């Protein structure tokens, strides 16, 4: 933006005001971009979505590596998810919707959810994973995980000790 020369007289006040406006606009743009992007990139990897900020960066990376290994062995889509805002949904509905929106329609896999909003942990299975992760196995996994969650050991809750 430039101040205009109105004939014989150049208005320096307009030029100064325009410079201030440019600086303020630049600062607001930078603040918005950095504050928004930091949250998005810090809270998730491809299979780990830690929206409740329960894990450190190194814990997220470790869980991510374990999930990639599990996916390679099974061919399933596997997600570790935490949330502190389930949007009014139950833990079951949140986990099921998460799987549906992050996979293809015919995918097999599992979502392990720590739902801080509803104060619940939940495992959602789909496709081939339903046959392998029976109700009895899921109950055993959840029973062990409840002890870790109760102690605030969220990394251990995901089963990676």
PDB file of C-alpha atoms in Angstrom:
ATOM      1  CA  UNK A   1       0.000   0.000   0.000  1.00  0.00           C
ATOM      2  CA  UNK A   2       1.343   3.393  -0.887  1.00  0.00           C
ATOM      3  CA  UNK A   3       0.450   6.925   0.040  1.00  0.00           C
ATOM      4  CA  UNK A   4      -0.651   8.919  -2.944  1.00  0.00           C
ATOM      5  CA  UNK A   5       0.916  12.107  -4.159  1.00  0.00           C
ATOM      6  CA  UNK A   6      -2.026  14.462  -4.513  1.00  0.00           C
ATOM      7  CA  UNK A   7      -0.545  16.891  -6.917  1.00  0.00           C
ATOM      8  CA  UNK A   8       2.008  19.203  -5.388  1.00  0.00           C
ATOM      9  CA  UNK A   9       1.608  17.991  -1.811  1.00  0.00           C
ATOM     10  CA  UNK A  10       2.609  14.533  -0.448  1.00  0.00           C
ATOM     11  CA  UNK A  11       0.690  13.506   2.686  1.00  0.00           C
ATOM     12  CA  UNK A  12       3.255  11.950   5.067  1.00  0.00           C
ATOM     13  CA  UNK A  13       0.609  11.248   7.678  1.00  0.00           C
ATOM     14  CA  UNK A  14      -1.164   8.852   5.326  1.00  0.00           C
ATOM     15  CA  UNK A  15       2.127   7.143   4.486  1.00  0.00           C
ATOM     16  CA  UNK A  16       2.928   6.599   8.194  1.00  0.00           C
ATOM     17  CA  UNK A  17      -0.564   5.314   8.907  1.00  0.00           C
ATOM     18  CA  UNK A  18      -0.320   2.849   6.006  1.00  0.00           C
ATOM     19  CA  UNK A  19       3.043   1.543   7.287  1.00  0.00           C
ATOM     20  CA  UNK A  20       1.574   0.983  10.768  1.00  0.00           C
ATOM     21  CA  UNK A  21      -1.393  -0.841   9.252  1.00  0.00           C
ATOM     22  CA  UNK A  22       0.936  -3.132   7.280  1.00  0.00           C
ATOM     23  CA  UNK A  23       2.944  -3.979  10.411  1.00  0.00           C
ATOM     24  CA  UNK A  24      -0.160  -4.697  12.493  1.00  0.00           C
ATOM     25  CA  UNK A  25      -1.629  -6.881   9.740  1.00  0.00           C
ATOM     26  CA  UNK A  26       1.637  -8.816   9.476  1.00  0.00           C
ATOM     27  CA  UNK A  27       1.819  -9.416  13.240  1.00  0.00           C
ATOM     28  CA  UNK A  28      -1.796 -10.633  13.428  1.00  0.00           C
ATOM     29  CA  UNK A  29      -1.233 -12.951  10.484  1.00  0.00           C
ATOM     30  CA  UNK A  30       1.891 -14.477  12.062  1.00  0.00           C
ATOM     31  CA  UNK A  31       0.234 -14.918  15.456  1.00  0.00           C
ATOM     32  CA  UNK A  32      -2.773 -16.619  13.879  1.00  0.00           C
ATOM     33  CA  UNK A  33      -0.713 -18.959  11.693  1.00  0.00           C
ATOM     34  CA  UNK A  34       1.690 -20.047  14.439  1.00  0.00           C
ATOM     35  CA  UNK A  35      -0.883 -20.452  17.188  1.00  0.00           C
ATOM     36  CA  UNK A  36      -3.181 -22.524  14.988  1.00  0.00           C
ATOM     37  CA  UNK A  37      -0.575 -24.696  13.290  1.00  0.00           C
ATOM     38  CA  UNK A  38       1.231 -25.606  16.520  1.00  0.00           C
ATOM     39  CA  UNK A  39      -1.828 -27.337  17.934  1.00  0.00           C
ATOM     40  CA  UNK A  40      -2.590 -29.275  14.780  1.00  0.00           C
ATOM     41  CA  UNK A  41       0.878 -30.695  14.210  1.00  0.00           C
ATOM     42  CA  UNK A  42       1.730 -31.377  17.858  1.00  0.00           C
ATOM     43  CA  UNK A  43      -1.396 -33.402  18.561  1.00  0.00           C
ATOM     44  CA  UNK A  44      -1.277 -36.094  15.931  1.00  0.00           C
ATOM     45  CA  UNK A  45       0.742 -38.413  13.770  1.00  0.00           C
ATOM     46  CA  UNK A  46      -0.692 -40.659  11.114  1.00  0.00           C
ATOM     47  CA  UNK A  47      -2.077 -43.236  13.563  1.00  0.00           C
ATOM     48  CA  UNK A  48      -1.897 -41.364  16.880  1.00  0.00           C
ATOM     49  CA  UNK A  49      -4.389 -38.568  17.538  1.00  0.00           C
ATOM     50  CA  UNK A  50      -3.713 -37.122  20.976  1.00  0.00           C
ATOM     51  CA  UNK A  51      -6.293 -34.342  21.079  1.00  0.00           C
ATOM     52  CA  UNK A  52      -6.404 -34.492  24.900  1.00  0.00           C
ATOM     53  CA  UNK A  53      -2.613 -33.920  25.052  1.00  0.00           C
ATOM     54  CA  UNK A  54      -1.960 -36.939  27.273  1.00  0.00           C
ATOM     55  CA  UNK A  55       1.299 -38.049  25.643  1.00  0.00           C
ATOM     56  CA  UNK A  56       4.688 -36.441  25.166  1.00  0.00           C
ATOM     57  CA  UNK A  57       6.151 -36.166  21.669  1.00  0.00           C
ATOM     58  CA  UNK A  58       8.511 -39.111  22.294  1.00  0.00           C
ATOM     59  CA  UNK A  59       5.639 -41.232  23.642  1.00  0.00           C
ATOM     60  CA  UNK A  60       3.577 -40.419  20.554  1.00  0.00           C
ATOM     61  CA  UNK A  61       6.476 -41.468  18.324  1.00  0.00           C
ATOM     62  CA  UNK A  62       6.898 -44.719  20.249  1.00  0.00           C
ATOM     63  CA  UNK A  63       3.185 -45.551  20.013  1.00  0.00           C
ATOM     64  CA  UNK A  64       3.297 -44.669  16.308  1.00  0.00           C
ATOM     65  CA  UNK A  65       6.178 -47.115  15.731  1.00  0.00           C
ATOM     66  CA  UNK A  66       4.374 -49.912  17.570  1.00  0.00           C
ATOM     67  CA  UNK A  67       1.204 -49.278  15.581  1.00  0.00           C
ATOM     68  CA  UNK A  68       3.099 -49.356  12.274  1.00  0.00           C
ATOM     69  CA  UNK A  69       4.572 -52.715  13.277  1.00  0.00           C
ATOM     70  CA  UNK A  70       1.124 -54.037  14.204  1.00  0.00           C
ATOM     71  CA  UNK A  71      -0.355 -52.753  10.929  1.00  0.00           C
ATOM     72  CA  UNK A  72       2.412 -54.495   8.962  1.00  0.00           C
ATOM     73  CA  UNK A  73       1.680 -57.790  10.747  1.00  0.00           C
ATOM     74  CA  UNK A  74      -2.112 -57.674  10.466  1.00  0.00           C
ATOM     75  CA  UNK A  75      -2.923 -55.493   7.475  1.00  0.00           C
ATOM     76  CA  UNK A  76      -5.387 -53.579   9.655  1.00  0.00           C
ATOM     77  CA  UNK A  77      -5.799 -49.864  10.185  1.00  0.00           C
ATOM     78  CA  UNK A  78      -4.916 -49.163  13.824  1.00  0.00           C
ATOM     79  CA  UNK A  79      -5.401 -45.887  15.708  1.00  0.00           C
ATOM     80  CA  UNK A  80      -4.597 -44.656  19.206  1.00  0.00           C
ATOM     81  CA  UNK A  81      -6.887 -41.732  19.998  1.00  0.00           C
ATOM     82  CA  UNK A  82      -7.472 -39.445  22.957  1.00  0.00           C
ATOM     83  CA  UNK A  83     -10.054 -36.704  23.220  1.00  0.00           C
ATOM     84  CA  UNK A  84     -11.242 -34.269  25.830  1.00  0.00           C
ATOM     85  CA  UNK A  85     -14.246 -33.218  23.747  1.00  0.00           C
ATOM     86  CA  UNK A  86     -16.385 -36.023  22.354  1.00  0.00           C
ATOM     87  CA  UNK A  87     -18.885 -33.552  20.946  1.00  0.00           C
ATOM     88  CA  UNK A  88     -21.784 -34.993  22.916  1.00  0.00           C
ATOM     89  CA  UNK A  89     -21.157 -38.521  21.618  1.00  0.00           C
ATOM     90  CA  UNK A  90     -20.640 -41.616  23.707  1.00  0.00           C
ATOM     91  CA  UNK A  91     -17.166 -43.162  23.668  1.00  0.00           C
ATOM     92  CA  UNK A  92     -18.488 -45.938  21.434  1.00  0.00           C
ATOM     93  CA  UNK A  93     -20.020 -43.536  18.914  1.00  0.00           C
ATOM     94  CA  UNK A  94     -16.895 -41.335  18.906  1.00  0.00           C
ATOM     95  CA  UNK A  95     -14.552 -44.285  18.266  1.00  0.00           C
ATOM     96  CA  UNK A  96     -16.796 -45.780  15.585  1.00  0.00           C
ATOM     97  CA  UNK A  97     -17.171 -42.433  13.815  1.00  0.00           C
ATOM     98  CA  UNK A  98     -13.419 -41.851  14.042  1.00  0.00           C
ATOM     99  CA  UNK A  99     -12.706 -45.170  12.330  1.00  0.00           C
ATOM    100  CA  UNK A 100     -15.314 -44.527   9.653  1.00  0.00           C
ATOM    101  CA  UNK A 101     -13.918 -41.088   8.800  1.00  0.00           C
ATOM    102  CA  UNK A 102     -10.247 -42.162   8.754  1.00  0.00           C
ATOM    103  CA  UNK A 103     -10.497 -45.392   6.743  1.00  0.00           C
ATOM    104  CA  UNK A 104     -12.101 -46.792   3.636  1.00  0.00           C
ATOM    105  CA  UNK A 105     -15.506 -48.421   3.793  1.00  0.00           C
ATOM    106  CA  UNK A 106     -14.195 -52.003   3.610  1.00  0.00           C
ATOM    107  CA  UNK A 107     -11.278 -51.545   6.035  1.00  0.00           C
ATOM    108  CA  UNK A 108     -10.476 -53.796   8.956  1.00  0.00           C
ATOM    109  CA  UNK A 109      -8.959 -52.432  12.098  1.00  0.00           C
ATOM    110  CA  UNK A 110      -9.187 -51.053  15.581  1.00  0.00           C
ATOM    111  CA  UNK A 111      -9.418 -47.740  17.430  1.00  0.00           C
ATOM    112  CA  UNK A 112      -8.201 -47.552  21.016  1.00  0.00           C
ATOM    113  CA  UNK A 113      -9.825 -44.468  22.564  1.00  0.00           C
ATOM    114  CA  UNK A 114      -9.129 -42.651  25.813  1.00  0.00           C
ATOM    115  CA  UNK A 115     -12.167 -40.406  26.175  1.00  0.00           C
ATOM    116  CA  UNK A 116     -11.479 -37.825  28.894  1.00  0.00           C
ATOM    117  CA  UNK A 117     -14.816 -36.107  28.210  1.00  0.00           C
ATOM    118  CA  UNK A 118     -16.897 -39.168  29.117  1.00  0.00           C
ATOM    119  CA  UNK A 119     -14.192 -40.524  31.482  1.00  0.00           C
ATOM    120  CA  UNK A 120     -14.080 -43.825  29.600  1.00  0.00           C
ATOM    121  CA  UNK A 121     -11.752 -45.959  27.527  1.00  0.00           C
ATOM    122  CA  UNK A 122     -13.127 -47.869  24.568  1.00  0.00           C
ATOM    123  CA  UNK A 123     -11.925 -50.176  21.800  1.00  0.00           C
ATOM    124  CA  UNK A 124     -13.770 -50.173  18.493  1.00  0.00           C
ATOM    125  CA  UNK A 125     -13.162 -53.031  16.056  1.00  0.00           C
ATOM    126  CA  UNK A 126     -14.165 -53.391  12.446  1.00  0.00           C
ATOM    127  CA  UNK A 127     -13.983 -56.078   9.770  1.00  0.00           C
ATOM    128  CA  UNK A 128     -11.481 -58.878  10.322  1.00  0.00           C
ATOM    129  CA  UNK A 129     -10.425 -57.401  13.694  1.00  0.00           C
ATOM    130  CA  UNK A 130     -13.821 -58.342  15.153  1.00  0.00           C
ATOM    131  CA  UNK A 131     -13.010 -62.054  14.811  1.00  0.00           C
ATOM    132  CA  UNK A 132      -9.596 -61.755  16.487  1.00  0.00           C
ATOM    133  CA  UNK A 133     -10.473 -59.294  19.229  1.00  0.00           C
ATOM    134  CA  UNK A 134     -13.355 -61.133  20.853  1.00  0.00           C
ATOM    135  CA  UNK A 135     -15.375 -59.628  23.692  1.00  0.00           C
ATOM    136  CA  UNK A 136     -13.354 -61.669  26.192  1.00  0.00           C
ATOM    137  CA  UNK A 137     -10.047 -60.362  24.819  1.00  0.00           C
ATOM    138  CA  UNK A 138     -11.343 -56.797  24.725  1.00  0.00           C
ATOM    139  CA  UNK A 139     -12.500 -57.067  28.338  1.00  0.00           C
ATOM    140  CA  UNK A 140      -9.039 -58.293  29.397  1.00  0.00           C
ATOM    141  CA  UNK A 141      -7.329 -55.448  27.529  1.00  0.00           C
ATOM    142  CA  UNK A 142      -9.672 -52.846  28.996  1.00  0.00           C
ATOM    143  CA  UNK A 143      -9.342 -54.255  32.530  1.00  0.00           C
ATOM    144  CA  UNK A 144      -5.554 -53.876  32.350  1.00  0.00           C
ATOM    145  CA  UNK A 145      -5.822 -50.435  30.767  1.00  0.00           C
ATOM    146  CA  UNK A 146      -8.141 -49.078  33.477  1.00  0.00           C
ATOM    147  CA  UNK A 147      -5.402 -49.446  36.090  1.00  0.00           C
ATOM    148  CA  UNK A 148      -3.018 -47.364  33.979  1.00  0.00           C
ATOM    149  CA  UNK A 149      -5.605 -44.680  33.238  1.00  0.00           C
ATOM    150  CA  UNK A 150      -6.542 -44.446  36.904  1.00  0.00           C
ATOM    151  CA  UNK A 151      -2.867 -43.798  37.721  1.00  0.00           C
ATOM    152  CA  UNK A 152      -2.517 -41.225  34.921  1.00  0.00           C
ATOM    153  CA  UNK A 153      -0.168 -43.539  33.010  1.00  0.00           C
ATOM    154  CA  UNK A 154      -1.704 -42.904  29.598  1.00  0.00           C
ATOM    155  CA  UNK A 155       1.300 -44.127  27.624  1.00  0.00           C
ATOM    156  CA  UNK A 156       1.159 -47.446  29.476  1.00  0.00           C
ATOM    157  CA  UNK A 157      -2.589 -47.555  28.871  1.00  0.00           C
ATOM    158  CA  UNK A 158      -1.951 -47.839  25.151  1.00  0.00           C
ATOM    159  CA  UNK A 159      -0.108 -51.070  26.051  1.00  0.00           C
ATOM    160  CA  UNK A 160       3.445 -50.050  25.190  1.00  0.00           C
ATOM    161  CA  UNK A 161       5.584 -50.552  28.287  1.00  0.00           C
TER     162      UNK A 161
END
